[in-house]
mmCIF file of C-alpha atoms and ligand atoms in Angstrom:
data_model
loop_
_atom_site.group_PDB
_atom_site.id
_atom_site.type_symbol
_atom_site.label_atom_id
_atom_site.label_comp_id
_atom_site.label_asym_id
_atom_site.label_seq_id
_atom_site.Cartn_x
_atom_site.Cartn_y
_atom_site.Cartn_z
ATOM 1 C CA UNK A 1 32.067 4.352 15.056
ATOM 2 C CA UNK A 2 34.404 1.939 16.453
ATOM 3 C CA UNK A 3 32.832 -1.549 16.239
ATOM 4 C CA UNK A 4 30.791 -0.350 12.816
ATOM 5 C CA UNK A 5 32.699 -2.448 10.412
ATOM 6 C CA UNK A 6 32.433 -5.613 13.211
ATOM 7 C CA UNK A 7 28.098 -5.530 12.422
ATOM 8 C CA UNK A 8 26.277 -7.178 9.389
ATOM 9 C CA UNK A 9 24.028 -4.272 8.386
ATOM 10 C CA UNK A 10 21.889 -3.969 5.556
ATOM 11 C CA UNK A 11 23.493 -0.872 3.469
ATOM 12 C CA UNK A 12 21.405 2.104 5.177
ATOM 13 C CA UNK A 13 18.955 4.595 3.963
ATOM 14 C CA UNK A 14 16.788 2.710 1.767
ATOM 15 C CA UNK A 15 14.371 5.317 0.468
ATOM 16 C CA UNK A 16 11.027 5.609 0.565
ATOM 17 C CA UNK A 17 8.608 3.070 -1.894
ATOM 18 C CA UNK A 18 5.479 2.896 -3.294
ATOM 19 C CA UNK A 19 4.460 -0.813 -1.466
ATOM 20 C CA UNK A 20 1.000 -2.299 -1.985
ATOM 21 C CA UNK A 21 -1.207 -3.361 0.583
ATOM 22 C CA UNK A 22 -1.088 -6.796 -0.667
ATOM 23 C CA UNK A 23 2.613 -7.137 -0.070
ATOM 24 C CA UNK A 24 2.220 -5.591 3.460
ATOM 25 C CA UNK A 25 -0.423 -8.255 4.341
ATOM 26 C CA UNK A 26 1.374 -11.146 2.854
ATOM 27 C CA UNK A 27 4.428 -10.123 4.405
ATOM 28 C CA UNK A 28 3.178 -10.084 7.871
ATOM 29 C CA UNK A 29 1.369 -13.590 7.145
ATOM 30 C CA UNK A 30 4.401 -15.403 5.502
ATOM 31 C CA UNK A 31 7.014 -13.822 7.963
ATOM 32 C CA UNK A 32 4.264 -14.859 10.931
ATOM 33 C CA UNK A 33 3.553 -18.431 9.766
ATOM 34 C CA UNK A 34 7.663 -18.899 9.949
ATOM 35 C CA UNK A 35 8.475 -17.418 13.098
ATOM 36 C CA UNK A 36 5.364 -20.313 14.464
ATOM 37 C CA UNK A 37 7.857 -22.863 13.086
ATOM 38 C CA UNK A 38 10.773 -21.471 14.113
ATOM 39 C CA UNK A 39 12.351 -23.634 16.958
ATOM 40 C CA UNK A 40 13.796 -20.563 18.503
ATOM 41 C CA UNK A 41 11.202 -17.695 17.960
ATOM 42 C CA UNK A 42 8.126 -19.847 17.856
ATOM 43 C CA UNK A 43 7.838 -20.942 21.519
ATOM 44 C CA UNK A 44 8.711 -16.917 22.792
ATOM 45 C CA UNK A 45 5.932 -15.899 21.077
ATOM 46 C CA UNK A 46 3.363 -18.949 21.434
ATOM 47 C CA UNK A 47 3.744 -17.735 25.415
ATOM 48 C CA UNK A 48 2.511 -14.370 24.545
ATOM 49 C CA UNK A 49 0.004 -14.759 21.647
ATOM 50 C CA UNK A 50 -1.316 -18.459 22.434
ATOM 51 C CA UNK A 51 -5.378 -17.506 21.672
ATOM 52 C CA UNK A 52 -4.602 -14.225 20.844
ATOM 53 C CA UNK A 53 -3.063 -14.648 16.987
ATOM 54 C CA UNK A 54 -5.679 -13.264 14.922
ATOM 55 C CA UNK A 55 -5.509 -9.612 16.699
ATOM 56 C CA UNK A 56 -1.412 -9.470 16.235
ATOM 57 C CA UNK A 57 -1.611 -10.435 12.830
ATOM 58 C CA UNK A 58 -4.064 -7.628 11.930
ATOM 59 C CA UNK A 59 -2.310 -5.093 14.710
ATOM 60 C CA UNK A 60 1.368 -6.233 12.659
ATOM 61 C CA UNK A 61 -0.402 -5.383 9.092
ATOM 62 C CA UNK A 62 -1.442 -2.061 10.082
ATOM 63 C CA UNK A 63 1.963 -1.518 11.819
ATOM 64 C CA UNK A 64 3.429 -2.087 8.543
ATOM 65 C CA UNK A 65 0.727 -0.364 6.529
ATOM 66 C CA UNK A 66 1.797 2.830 8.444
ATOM 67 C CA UNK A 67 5.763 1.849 7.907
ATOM 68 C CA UNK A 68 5.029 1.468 4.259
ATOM 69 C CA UNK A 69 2.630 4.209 3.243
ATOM 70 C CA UNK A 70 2.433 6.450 6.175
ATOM 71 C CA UNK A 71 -1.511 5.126 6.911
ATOM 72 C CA UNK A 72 -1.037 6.735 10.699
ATOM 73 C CA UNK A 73 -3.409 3.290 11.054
ATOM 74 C CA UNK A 74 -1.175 1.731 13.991
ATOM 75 C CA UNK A 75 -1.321 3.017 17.664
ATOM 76 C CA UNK A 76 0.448 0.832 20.301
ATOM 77 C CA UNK A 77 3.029 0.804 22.373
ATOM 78 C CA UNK A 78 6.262 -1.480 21.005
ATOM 79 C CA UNK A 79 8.710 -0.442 23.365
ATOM 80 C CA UNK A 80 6.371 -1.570 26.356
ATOM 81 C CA UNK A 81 5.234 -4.988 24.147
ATOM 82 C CA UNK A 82 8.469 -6.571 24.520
ATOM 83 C CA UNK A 83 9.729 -6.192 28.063
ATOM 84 C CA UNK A 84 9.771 -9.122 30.085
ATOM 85 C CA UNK A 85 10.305 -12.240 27.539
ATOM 86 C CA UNK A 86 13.882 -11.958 28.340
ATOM 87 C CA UNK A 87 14.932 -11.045 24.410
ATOM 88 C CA UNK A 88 18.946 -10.980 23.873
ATOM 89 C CA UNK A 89 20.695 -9.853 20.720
ATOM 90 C CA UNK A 90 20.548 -13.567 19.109
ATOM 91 C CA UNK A 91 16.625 -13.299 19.221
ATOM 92 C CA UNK A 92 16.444 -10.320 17.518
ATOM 93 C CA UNK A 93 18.988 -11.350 14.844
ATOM 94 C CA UNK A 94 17.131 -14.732 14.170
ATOM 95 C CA UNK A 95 13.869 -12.217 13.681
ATOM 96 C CA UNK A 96 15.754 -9.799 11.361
ATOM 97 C CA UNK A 97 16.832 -13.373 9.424
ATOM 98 C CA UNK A 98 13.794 -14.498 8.837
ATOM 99 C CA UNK A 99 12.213 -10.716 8.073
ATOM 100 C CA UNK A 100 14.665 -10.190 5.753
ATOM 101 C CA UNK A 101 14.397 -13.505 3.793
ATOM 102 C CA UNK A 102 10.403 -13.310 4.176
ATOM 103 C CA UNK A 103 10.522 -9.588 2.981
ATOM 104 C CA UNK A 104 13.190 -10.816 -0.613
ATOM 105 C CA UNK A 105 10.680 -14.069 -0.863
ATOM 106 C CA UNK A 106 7.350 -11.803 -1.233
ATOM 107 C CA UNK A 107 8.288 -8.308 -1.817
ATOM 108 C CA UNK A 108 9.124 -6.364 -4.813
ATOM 109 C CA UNK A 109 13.201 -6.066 -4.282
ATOM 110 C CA UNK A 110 13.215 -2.739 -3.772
ATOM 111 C CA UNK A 111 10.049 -2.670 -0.929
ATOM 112 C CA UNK A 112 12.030 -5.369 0.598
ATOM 113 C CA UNK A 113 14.983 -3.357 0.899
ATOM 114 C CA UNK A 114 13.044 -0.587 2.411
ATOM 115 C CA UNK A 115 11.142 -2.718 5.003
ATOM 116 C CA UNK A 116 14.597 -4.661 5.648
ATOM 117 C CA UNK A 117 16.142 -0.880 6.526
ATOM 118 C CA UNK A 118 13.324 0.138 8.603
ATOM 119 C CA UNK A 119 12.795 -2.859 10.824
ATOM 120 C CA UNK A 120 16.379 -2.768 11.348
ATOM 121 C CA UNK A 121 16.007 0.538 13.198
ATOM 122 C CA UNK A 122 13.448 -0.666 14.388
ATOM 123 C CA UNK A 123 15.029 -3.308 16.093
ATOM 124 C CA UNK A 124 17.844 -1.231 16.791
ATOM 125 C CA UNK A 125 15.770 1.015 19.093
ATOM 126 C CA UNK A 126 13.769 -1.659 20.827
ATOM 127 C CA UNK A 127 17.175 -3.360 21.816
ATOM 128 C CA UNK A 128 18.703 0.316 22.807
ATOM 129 C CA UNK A 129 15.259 0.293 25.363
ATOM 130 C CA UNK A 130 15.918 -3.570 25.762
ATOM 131 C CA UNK A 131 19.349 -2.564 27.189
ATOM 132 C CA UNK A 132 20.650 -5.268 24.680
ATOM 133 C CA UNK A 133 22.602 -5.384 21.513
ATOM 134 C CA UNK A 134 25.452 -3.470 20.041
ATOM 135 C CA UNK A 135 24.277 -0.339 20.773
ATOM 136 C CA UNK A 136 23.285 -0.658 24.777
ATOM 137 C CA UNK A 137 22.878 2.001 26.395
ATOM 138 C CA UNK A 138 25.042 2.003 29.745
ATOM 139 C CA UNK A 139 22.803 4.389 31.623
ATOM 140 C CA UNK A 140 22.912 5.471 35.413
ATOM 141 C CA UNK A 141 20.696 3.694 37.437
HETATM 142 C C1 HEM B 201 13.279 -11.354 19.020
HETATM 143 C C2 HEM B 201 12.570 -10.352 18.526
HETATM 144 C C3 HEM B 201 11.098 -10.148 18.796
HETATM 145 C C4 HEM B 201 10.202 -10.891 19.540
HETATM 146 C C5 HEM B 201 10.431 -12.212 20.265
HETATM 147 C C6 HEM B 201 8.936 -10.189 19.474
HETATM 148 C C7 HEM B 201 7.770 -10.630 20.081
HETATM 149 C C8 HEM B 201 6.601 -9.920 20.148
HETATM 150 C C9 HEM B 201 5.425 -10.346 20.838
HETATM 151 C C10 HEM B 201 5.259 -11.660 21.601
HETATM 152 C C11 HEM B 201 4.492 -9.374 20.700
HETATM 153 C C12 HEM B 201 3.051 -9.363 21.264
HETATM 154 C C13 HEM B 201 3.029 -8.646 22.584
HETATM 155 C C14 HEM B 201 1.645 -8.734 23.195
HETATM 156 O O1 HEM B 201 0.652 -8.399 22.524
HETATM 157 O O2 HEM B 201 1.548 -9.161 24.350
HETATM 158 C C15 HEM B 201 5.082 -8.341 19.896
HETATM 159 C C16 HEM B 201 4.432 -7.182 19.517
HETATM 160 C C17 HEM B 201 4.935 -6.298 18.605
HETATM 161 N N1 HEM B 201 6.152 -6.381 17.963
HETATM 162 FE FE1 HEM B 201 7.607 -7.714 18.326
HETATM 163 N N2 HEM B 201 9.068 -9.072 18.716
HETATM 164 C C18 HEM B 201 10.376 -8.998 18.286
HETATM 165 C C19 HEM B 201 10.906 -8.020 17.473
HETATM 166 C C20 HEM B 201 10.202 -7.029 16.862
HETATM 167 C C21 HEM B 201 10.724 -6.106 15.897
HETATM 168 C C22 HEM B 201 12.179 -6.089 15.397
HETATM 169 C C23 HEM B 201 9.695 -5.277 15.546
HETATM 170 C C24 HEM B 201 9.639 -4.157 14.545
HETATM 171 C C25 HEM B 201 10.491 -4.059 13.520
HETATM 172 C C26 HEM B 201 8.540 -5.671 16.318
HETATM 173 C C27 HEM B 201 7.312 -5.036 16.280
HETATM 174 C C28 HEM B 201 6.265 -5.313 17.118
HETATM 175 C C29 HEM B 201 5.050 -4.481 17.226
HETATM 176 C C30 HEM B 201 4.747 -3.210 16.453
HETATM 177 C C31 HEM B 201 4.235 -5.102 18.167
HETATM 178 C C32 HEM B 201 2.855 -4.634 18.641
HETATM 179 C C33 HEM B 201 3.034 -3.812 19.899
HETATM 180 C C34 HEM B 201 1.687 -3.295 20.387
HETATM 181 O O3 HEM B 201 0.999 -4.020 21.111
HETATM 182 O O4 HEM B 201 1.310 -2.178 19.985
HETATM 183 N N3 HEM B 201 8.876 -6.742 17.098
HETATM 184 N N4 HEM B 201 6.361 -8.693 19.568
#
C-alpha cells in the first residue's frame, strides 16, 4: 500500500469484546450530544434530524447493539443515509475524532478500541460509496 504509512489509523483488528448495553447506549448519547455542539458536524446533521432526534438516537443504539454483540437488531440502509449532505474526508475525520474520544471517555478501553476499529471501516466503506477519502474509488462512469 503506497500512501499506508501517510494515514493516522487506529492499529487494526481489534478483536471481538464482551460490551454492555449500557456502554452502547451511553456511547451513542455522549458521542450524539457532542456532535449537536460541534460547530462543524452539528449544523450537517441539525438539517437532517431537526424533529426527528429521538428515532436516530434509538436507530444509532441498536446499530451499535448489533456492532457490539451481534443483536441482528438494526436494519437500514447507511450507504443510502448519507448521500446528498455533500460529506468530504474532513467531515468524516472530525466524526471519527469525536467517536474515538467519546468511545476512550465512556467505554471500557478495550470496547473502545473495538468500536474505534469498527467504525473506522465503517467509515472507510461509506467514503469508498461516498467517492471520497483515501481510498476513492475511480470507477467508470
Ligand atoms: C461526517 C460523517 C457523518 C455524518 C455527517 C453523518 C450524518 C448522518 C445523518 C444526518 C444521518 C441520518 C440520516 C436520515 O435519517 O435522514 C445518519 C444516519 C446514519 N449514520 Fe451517519 N454520518 C456520518 C458518519 C457515519 C459513520 C462513520 C457511521 C458508522 C460508523 C455512521 C452510521 C450511520 C447509520 C447506521 C445511520 C442510520 C442509517 C439508516 O437510516 O438506517 N455515520 N448519519
Amino acid at each position: 500500500m503506497a500512501n499506508a504509512s501517510a494515514r493516522t489509523r487506529v492499529p487494526l483488528v481489534a478483536p471481538r469484546v464482551p460490551i454492555h448495553d449500557g456502554d452502547v447506549a451511553r456511547l451513542v448519547h455522549t458521542f450524539y450530544a457532542r456532535i449537536r455542539d460541534d460547530a462543524e458536524l452539528g449544523p450537517i446533521f441539525e438539517a437532517r434530524l431537526a424533529g426527528r432526534w429521538d428515532a436516530h438516537l434509538a436507530k444509532m443504539v441498536d446499530f451499535w447493539s448489533a456492532i457490539a454483540g451481534e443483536t441482528g437488531r438494526y436494519s437500514g440502509r447507511p450507504q443510502r443515509a448519507h448521500g446528498g449532505m455533500g460529506l468530504d474526508e474532513a467531515a468524516f475525520a472530525r466524526w471519527l475524532a469525536l467517536f474515538e474520544a467519546t468511545a476512550r471517555d465512556v467505554c471500557p478501553p478495550d470496547a473502545a478500541a473495538f468500536l474505534v476499529d469498527r467504525a473506522h471501516r465503517i467509515a472507510d466503506s461509506l467514503m469508498i460509496g461516498l467517492g471520497i477519502g483515501p481510498q476513492a474509488l475511480d470507477l467508470p462512469a
